[in-house]
PDB file of C-alpha atoms and ligand atoms in Angstrom:
ATOM      1  CA  MET J1114      -6.262  -0.393  11.812  1.00  0.00           C
ATOM      2  CA  ILE J1115      -4.441  -1.378  14.961  1.00  0.00           C
ATOM      3  CA  THR J1116      -0.750  -0.590  15.282  1.00  0.00           C
ATOM      4  CA  ALA J1117       1.210  -2.266  18.057  1.00  0.00           C
ATOM      5  CA  LEU J1118       4.534  -1.083  19.454  1.00  0.00           C
ATOM      6  CA  TYR J1119       6.985  -3.786  20.568  1.00  0.00           C
ATOM      7  CA  ALA J1120       9.625  -1.778  22.413  1.00  0.00           C
ATOM      8  CA  GLY J1121      12.848  -2.848  24.031  1.00  0.00           C
ATOM      9  CA  SER J1122      16.611  -2.559  23.831  1.00  0.00           C
ATOM     10  CA  PHE J1123      17.123  -5.440  21.399  1.00  0.00           C
ATOM     11  CA  ASP J1124      20.848  -5.645  22.022  1.00  0.00           C
ATOM     12  CA  PRO J1125      20.836  -7.576  19.755  1.00  0.00           C
ATOM     13  CA  ILE J1126      17.571  -9.044  18.471  1.00  0.00           C
ATOM     14  CA  THR J1127      17.250 -12.749  19.208  1.00  0.00           C
ATOM     15  CA  ASN J1128      15.009 -15.579  17.930  1.00  0.00           C
ATOM     16  CA  GLY J1129      12.890 -15.021  21.084  1.00  0.00           C
ATOM     17  CA  HIS J1130      12.203 -11.454  20.074  1.00  0.00           C
ATOM     18  CA  ILE J1131      11.526 -12.438  16.445  1.00  0.00           C
ATOM     19  CA  ASP J1132       9.003 -15.042  17.688  1.00  0.00           C
ATOM     20  CA  ILE J1133       7.108 -12.403  19.608  1.00  0.00           C
ATOM     21  CA  ALA J1134       7.111  -9.952  16.659  1.00  0.00           C
ATOM     22  CA  THR J1135       5.912 -12.701  14.334  1.00  0.00           C
ATOM     23  CA  ARG J1136       3.065 -13.704  16.666  1.00  0.00           C
ATOM     24  CA  ALA J1137       2.091 -10.051  17.197  1.00  0.00           C
ATOM     25  CA  SER J1138       1.994  -9.496  13.474  1.00  0.00           C
ATOM     26  CA  ASN J1139      -0.593 -12.309  13.191  1.00  0.00           C
ATOM     27  CA  LEU J1140      -2.874 -10.299  15.454  1.00  0.00           C
ATOM     28  CA  PHE J1141      -2.320  -6.664  14.572  1.00  0.00           C
ATOM     29  CA  ASP J1142      -2.327  -4.714  11.290  1.00  0.00           C
ATOM     30  CA  LYS J1143       1.104  -3.246  11.894  1.00  0.00           C
ATOM     31  CA  VAL J1144       3.869  -3.977  14.476  1.00  0.00           C
ATOM     32  CA  VAL J1145       6.626  -1.484  15.049  1.00  0.00           C
ATOM     33  CA  ILE J1146       9.745  -2.863  16.763  1.00  0.00           C
ATOM     34  CA  GLY J1147      10.823   0.219  18.711  1.00  0.00           C
ATOM     35  CA  ILE J1148      14.466   0.186  19.609  1.00  0.00           C
ATOM     36  CA  PHE J1149      15.105   2.264  22.669  1.00  0.00           C
ATOM     37  CA  ALA J1150      18.300   4.196  21.842  1.00  0.00           C
ATOM     38  CA  THR J1151      19.444   4.946  25.388  1.00  0.00           C
ATOM     39  CA  PRO J1152      18.530   2.185  27.882  1.00  0.00           C
ATOM     40  CA  GLN J1153      20.206   2.241  31.331  1.00  0.00           C
ATOM     41  CA  LYS J1154      22.363  -0.751  30.563  1.00  0.00           C
ATOM     42  CA  HIS J1155      25.725  -1.501  29.085  1.00  0.00           C
ATOM     43  CA  LEU J1156      25.197  -1.896  25.370  1.00  0.00           C
ATOM     44  CA  THR J1157      27.087  -4.057  22.916  1.00  0.00           C
ATOM     45  CA  PHE J1158      25.593  -2.434  19.798  1.00  0.00           C
ATOM     46  CA  ASN J1159      24.760   1.232  19.252  1.00  0.00           C
ATOM     47  CA  ALA J1160      21.218   2.228  18.225  1.00  0.00           C
ATOM     48  CA  ASP J1161      21.944   2.226  14.464  1.00  0.00           C
ATOM     49  CA  GLU J1162      23.551  -1.198  14.655  1.00  0.00           C
ATOM     50  CA  ARG J1163      20.587  -2.601  16.685  1.00  0.00           C
ATOM     51  CA  VAL J1164      18.191  -1.182  14.111  1.00  0.00           C
ATOM     52  CA  GLU J1165      20.112  -2.670  11.160  1.00  0.00           C
ATOM     53  CA  LEU J1166      20.324  -6.144  12.805  1.00  0.00           C
ATOM     54  CA  ALA J1167      16.663  -6.077  13.658  1.00  0.00           C
ATOM     55  CA  LYS J1168      15.672  -4.891  10.105  1.00  0.00           C
ATOM     56  CA  ARG J1169      17.415  -7.789   8.508  1.00  0.00           C
ATOM     57  CA  ALA J1170      15.950 -10.210  11.024  1.00  0.00           C
ATOM     58  CA  VAL J1171      12.339  -9.235  10.257  1.00  0.00           C
ATOM     59  CA  ALA J1172      12.646  -8.323   6.556  1.00  0.00           C
ATOM     60  CA  HIS J1173      10.394 -11.339   5.723  1.00  0.00           C
ATOM     61  CA  LEU J1174       7.613 -10.012   7.946  1.00  0.00           C
ATOM     62  CA  LYS J1175       5.659  -7.605   5.783  1.00  0.00           C
ATOM     63  CA  LYS J1176       3.617  -6.048   8.641  1.00  0.00           C
ATOM     64  CA  VAL J1177       6.646  -5.398  10.852  1.00  0.00           C
ATOM     65  CA  GLU J1178       8.847  -2.300  10.733  1.00  0.00           C
ATOM     66  CA  VAL J1179      11.822  -1.207  12.832  1.00  0.00           C
ATOM     67  CA  ARG J1180      12.412   2.240  14.257  1.00  0.00           C
ATOM     68  CA  SER J1181      14.593   3.622  17.005  1.00  0.00           C
ATOM     69  CA  TYR J1182      13.323   6.179  19.579  1.00  0.00           C
ATOM     70  CA  ARG J1183      14.394   8.271  22.517  1.00  0.00           C
ATOM     71  CA  GLY J1184      12.396   9.440  25.468  1.00  0.00           C
ATOM     72  CA  MET J1185       9.346   7.765  26.929  1.00  0.00           C
ATOM     73  CA  THR J1186       8.013   4.637  25.238  1.00  0.00           C
ATOM     74  CA  VAL J1187       4.415   5.816  25.669  1.00  0.00           C
ATOM     75  CA  ASP J1188       5.192   9.050  23.840  1.00  0.00           C
ATOM     76  CA  PHE J1189       6.657   7.077  20.975  1.00  0.00           C
ATOM     77  CA  ALA J1190       3.550   4.890  20.967  1.00  0.00           C
ATOM     78  CA  ARG J1191       1.385   8.009  20.631  1.00  0.00           C
ATOM     79  CA  GLU J1192       3.588   9.396  17.857  1.00  0.00           C
ATOM     80  CA  LEU J1193       3.009   6.113  15.953  1.00  0.00           C
ATOM     81  CA  GLY J1194      -0.730   6.113  16.713  1.00  0.00           C
ATOM     82  CA  ALA J1195      -0.224   2.779  18.484  1.00  0.00           C
ATOM     83  CA  LYS J1196      -3.082   1.723  20.746  1.00  0.00           C
ATOM     84  CA  VAL J1197      -1.234  -1.418  21.931  1.00  0.00           C
ATOM     85  CA  MET J1198       2.166  -2.109  23.447  1.00  0.00           C
ATOM     86  CA  VAL J1199       3.463  -5.601  23.158  1.00  0.00           C
ATOM     87  CA  ARG J1200       5.893  -7.351  25.568  1.00  0.00           C
ATOM     88  CA  GLY J1201       7.153 -10.902  25.870  1.00  0.00           C
ATOM     89  CA  LEU J1202       7.050 -12.781  29.139  1.00  0.00           C
ATOM     90  CA  ARG J1203       9.476 -15.564  30.019  1.00  0.00           C
ATOM     91  CA  MET J1204       8.538 -17.887  32.855  1.00  0.00           C
ATOM     92  CA  VAL J1205      11.256 -16.849  35.264  1.00  0.00           C
ATOM     93  CA  GLY J1206      11.996 -13.224  36.136  1.00  0.00           C
ATOM     94  CA  ASP J1207      10.030 -11.156  33.634  1.00  0.00           C
ATOM     95  CA  PHE J1208       6.656 -10.877  35.335  1.00  0.00           C
ATOM     96  CA  GLU J1209       7.348  -8.547  38.292  1.00  0.00           C
ATOM     97  CA  TRP J1210       9.299  -6.004  36.245  1.00  0.00           C
ATOM     98  CA  GLU J1211       6.812  -6.073  33.391  1.00  0.00           C
ATOM     99  CA  PHE J1212       3.911  -5.696  35.803  1.00  0.00           C
ATOM    100  CA  GLU J1213       5.545  -2.703  37.492  1.00  0.00           C
ATOM    101  CA  MET J1214       6.256  -1.064  34.170  1.00  0.00           C
ATOM    102  CA  ALA J1215       2.738  -1.780  32.947  1.00  0.00           C
ATOM    103  CA  MET J1216       1.240  -0.077  36.038  1.00  0.00           C
ATOM    104  CA  MET J1217       3.451   2.967  35.531  1.00  0.00           C
ATOM    105  CA  ASN J1218       2.604   3.155  31.809  1.00  0.00           C
ATOM    106  CA  LYS J1219      -1.103   2.874  32.643  1.00  0.00           C
ATOM    107  CA  LEU J1220      -0.805   5.905  34.973  1.00  0.00           C
ATOM    108  CA  VAL J1221       0.799   8.068  32.309  1.00  0.00           C
ATOM    109  CA  ALA J1222      -1.022   6.664  29.313  1.00  0.00           C
ATOM    110  CA  PRO J1223      -4.349   5.062  30.308  1.00  0.00           C
ATOM    111  CA  ASP J1224      -5.419   4.966  26.635  1.00  0.00           C
ATOM    112  CA  ILE J1225      -2.727   2.470  25.631  1.00  0.00           C
ATOM    113  CA  GLU J1226      -3.309  -1.230  26.256  1.00  0.00           C
ATOM    114  CA  LEU J1227      -0.552  -3.720  27.073  1.00  0.00           C
ATOM    115  CA  VAL J1228      -0.633  -7.166  25.427  1.00  0.00           C
ATOM    116  CA  CYS J1229       1.831  -9.734  26.742  1.00  0.00           C
ATOM    117  CA  PHE J1230       2.768 -12.820  24.808  1.00  0.00           C
ATOM    118  CA  MET J1231       4.090 -15.805  26.733  1.00  0.00           C
ATOM    119  CA  ALA J1232       7.520 -16.697  25.405  1.00  0.00           C
ATOM    120  CA  SER J1233       7.470 -19.879  23.330  1.00  0.00           C
ATOM    121  CA  GLN J1234       8.782 -22.918  25.091  1.00  0.00           C
ATOM    122  CA  GLN J1235      12.084 -23.088  23.133  1.00  0.00           C
ATOM    123  CA  TYR J1236      12.897 -19.457  23.934  1.00  0.00           C
ATOM    124  CA  GLN J1237      11.924 -19.383  27.645  1.00  0.00           C
ATOM    125  CA  PHE J1238      15.536 -19.339  28.758  1.00  0.00           C
ATOM    126  CA  LEU J1239      16.937 -17.190  25.975  1.00  0.00           C
ATOM    127  CA  SER J1240      18.158 -13.729  27.029  1.00  0.00           C
ATOM    128  CA  ALA J1241      20.291 -11.412  24.953  1.00  0.00           C
ATOM    129  CA  SER J1242      22.810 -10.994  27.774  1.00  0.00           C
ATOM    130  CA  LEU J1243      23.369 -14.715  28.423  1.00  0.00           C
ATOM    131  CA  MET J1244      23.530 -15.390  24.673  1.00  0.00           C
ATOM    132  CA  LYS J1245      26.243 -12.693  24.334  1.00  0.00           C
ATOM    133  CA  GLU J1246      28.301 -14.327  27.041  1.00  0.00           C
ATOM    134  CA  VAL J1247      28.037 -17.704  25.283  1.00  0.00           C
ATOM    135  CA  SER J1248      29.054 -16.039  22.041  1.00  0.00           C
ATOM    136  CA  ALA J1249      31.974 -14.218  23.630  1.00  0.00           C
ATOM    137  CA  LEU J1250      33.304 -17.500  24.962  1.00  0.00           C
ATOM    138  CA  GLY J1251      33.126 -19.115  21.521  1.00  0.00           C
ATOM    139  CA  GLY J1252      29.907 -21.091  22.055  1.00  0.00           C
ATOM    140  CA  ASP J1253      27.457 -21.949  19.274  1.00  0.00           C
ATOM    141  CA  ILE J1254      24.553 -19.478  19.203  1.00  0.00           C
ATOM    142  CA  LEU J1255      23.143 -20.280  15.805  1.00  0.00           C
ATOM    143  CA  SER J1256      19.939 -21.759  17.263  1.00  0.00           C
ATOM    144  CA  LEU J1257      19.424 -18.561  19.261  1.00  0.00           C
ATOM    145  CA  VAL J1258      19.904 -15.747  16.760  1.00  0.00           C
ATOM    146  CA  PRO J1259      19.802 -15.276  12.955  1.00  0.00           C
ATOM    147  CA  GLU J1260      23.107 -15.872  11.193  1.00  0.00           C
ATOM    148  CA  HIS J1261      23.851 -12.194  10.511  1.00  0.00           C
ATOM    149  CA  VAL J1262      23.429 -11.452  14.257  1.00  0.00           C
ATOM    150  CA  ALA J1263      25.824 -14.269  15.148  1.00  0.00           C
ATOM    151  CA  ALA J1264      28.321 -12.841  12.641  1.00  0.00           C
ATOM    152  CA  ALA J1265      27.954  -9.327  14.083  1.00  0.00           C
ATOM    153  CA  LEU J1266      28.595 -10.661  17.583  1.00  0.00           C
ATOM    154  CA  LYS J1267      31.615 -12.546  16.385  1.00  0.00           C
ATOM    155  CA  ASN J1268      33.026  -9.243  15.039  1.00  0.00           C
ATOM    156  CA  LYS J1269      32.609  -7.730  18.520  1.00  0.00           C
ATOM    157  CA  GLY J1270      33.921 -10.950  20.042  1.00  0.00           C
ATOM    158  CA  ILE J1271      37.430  -9.790  20.977  1.00  0.00           C
ATOM    159  CA  THR J1272      36.134  -6.760  22.845  1.00  0.00           C
ATOM    160  CA  LEU J1273      33.516  -8.854  24.682  1.00  0.00           C
ATOM    161  CA  THR J1274      35.961 -11.575  25.625  1.00  0.00           C
ATOM    162  CA  GLU J1275      38.454  -8.971  26.898  1.00  0.00           C
ATOM    163  CA  ARG J1276      35.696  -7.393  29.029  1.00  0.00           C
ATOM    164  CA  PHE J1277      34.595 -10.832  30.314  1.00  0.00           C
ATOM    165  CA  LEU J1278      38.105 -11.832  31.260  1.00  0.00           C
ATOM    166  CA  LYS J1279      38.742  -8.510  33.006  1.00  0.00           C
ATOM    167  CA  SER J1280      35.549  -8.780  35.132  1.00  0.00           C
TER     168      SER J1280
HETATM  169  P1  ADP P1716      14.180  -4.492  27.639  1.00  0.00           P
HETATM  170  O1  ADP P1716      15.496  -3.851  27.954  1.00  0.00           O
HETATM  171  O2  ADP P1716      13.059  -3.481  27.466  1.00  0.00           O
HETATM  172  O3  ADP P1716      13.807  -5.629  28.597  1.00  0.00           O
HETATM  173  P2  ADP P1716      14.739  -6.528  25.733  1.00  0.00           P
HETATM  174  O4  ADP P1716      15.330  -6.314  24.393  1.00  0.00           O
HETATM  175  O5  ADP P1716      15.569  -7.257  26.717  1.00  0.00           O
HETATM  176  O6  ADP P1716      14.372  -5.092  26.226  1.00  0.00           O
HETATM  177  O7  ADP P1716      13.349  -7.265  25.632  1.00  0.00           O
HETATM  178  C1  ADP P1716      12.261  -6.684  24.940  1.00  0.00           C
HETATM  179  C2  ADP P1716      11.018  -7.490  25.213  1.00  0.00           C
HETATM  180  O8  ADP P1716      11.172  -8.830  24.724  1.00  0.00           O
HETATM  181  C3  ADP P1716      10.710  -7.668  26.711  1.00  0.00           C
HETATM  182  O9  ADP P1716       9.298  -7.692  26.889  1.00  0.00           O
HETATM  183  C4  ADP P1716      11.301  -9.013  27.038  1.00  0.00           C
HETATM  184  O10 ADP P1716      10.642  -9.625  28.139  1.00  0.00           O
HETATM  185  C5  ADP P1716      10.991  -9.777  25.770  1.00  0.00           C
HETATM  186  N1  ADP P1716      11.879 -10.892  25.546  1.00  0.00           N
HETATM  187  C6  ADP P1716      13.208 -10.930  25.703  1.00  0.00           C
HETATM  188  N2  ADP P1716      13.700 -12.142  25.425  1.00  0.00           N
HETATM  189  C7  ADP P1716      12.623 -12.914  25.088  1.00  0.00           C
HETATM  190  C8  ADP P1716      12.467 -14.307  24.728  1.00  0.00           C
HETATM  191  N3  ADP P1716      13.466 -15.144  24.679  1.00  0.00           N
HETATM  192  N4  ADP P1716      11.226 -14.749  24.432  1.00  0.00           N
HETATM  193  C9  ADP P1716      10.187 -13.867  24.505  1.00  0.00           C
HETATM  194  N5  ADP P1716      10.249 -12.580  24.849  1.00  0.00           N
HETATM  195  C10 ADP P1716      11.456 -12.076  25.161  1.00  0.00           C
END
């Protein structure tokens, strides 16, 4: 039985993330979407909100579960008994950072393998941060995220727009 950990901040989960989780679940027995509770970035949703949004988004995927974690990702992988960590790679920008992180993870956890999925063509240019800006400015994001995520972003809309206008 191979468990794979797909870790990230998922702030919030997008169709690009769901695509990777779906494809990973076709390969592995179990996929855990690990929501890193305290990433070093400004967050729109707290950890509980990110977990709830992700859970609803992958409820139809029977082999996928969602958990939040703190501390090192490799420690969480070990706690789960995951031999594999999954990441998604978009054409522009992701490779260098993912490679650096993979090398560091390999140093501290040589027993865990990294499997990268190339982002599907339609999600190559989809990032949670850009999608949030489009949403904050009233743009249509329904092709980028599930409906309940778009609704949750709309609820946060005023705050985001205020922040955007101030910056
Ligand atoms: P992190 O803060 O760890 O980068 P993210 O939530 O931004 O967390 O992303 C989690 C993983 O999903 C990363 O491997 C990222 O490259 C990948 N990813 C993000 N957006 C997409 C997308 N549109 N298509 C495929 N993979 C993606």
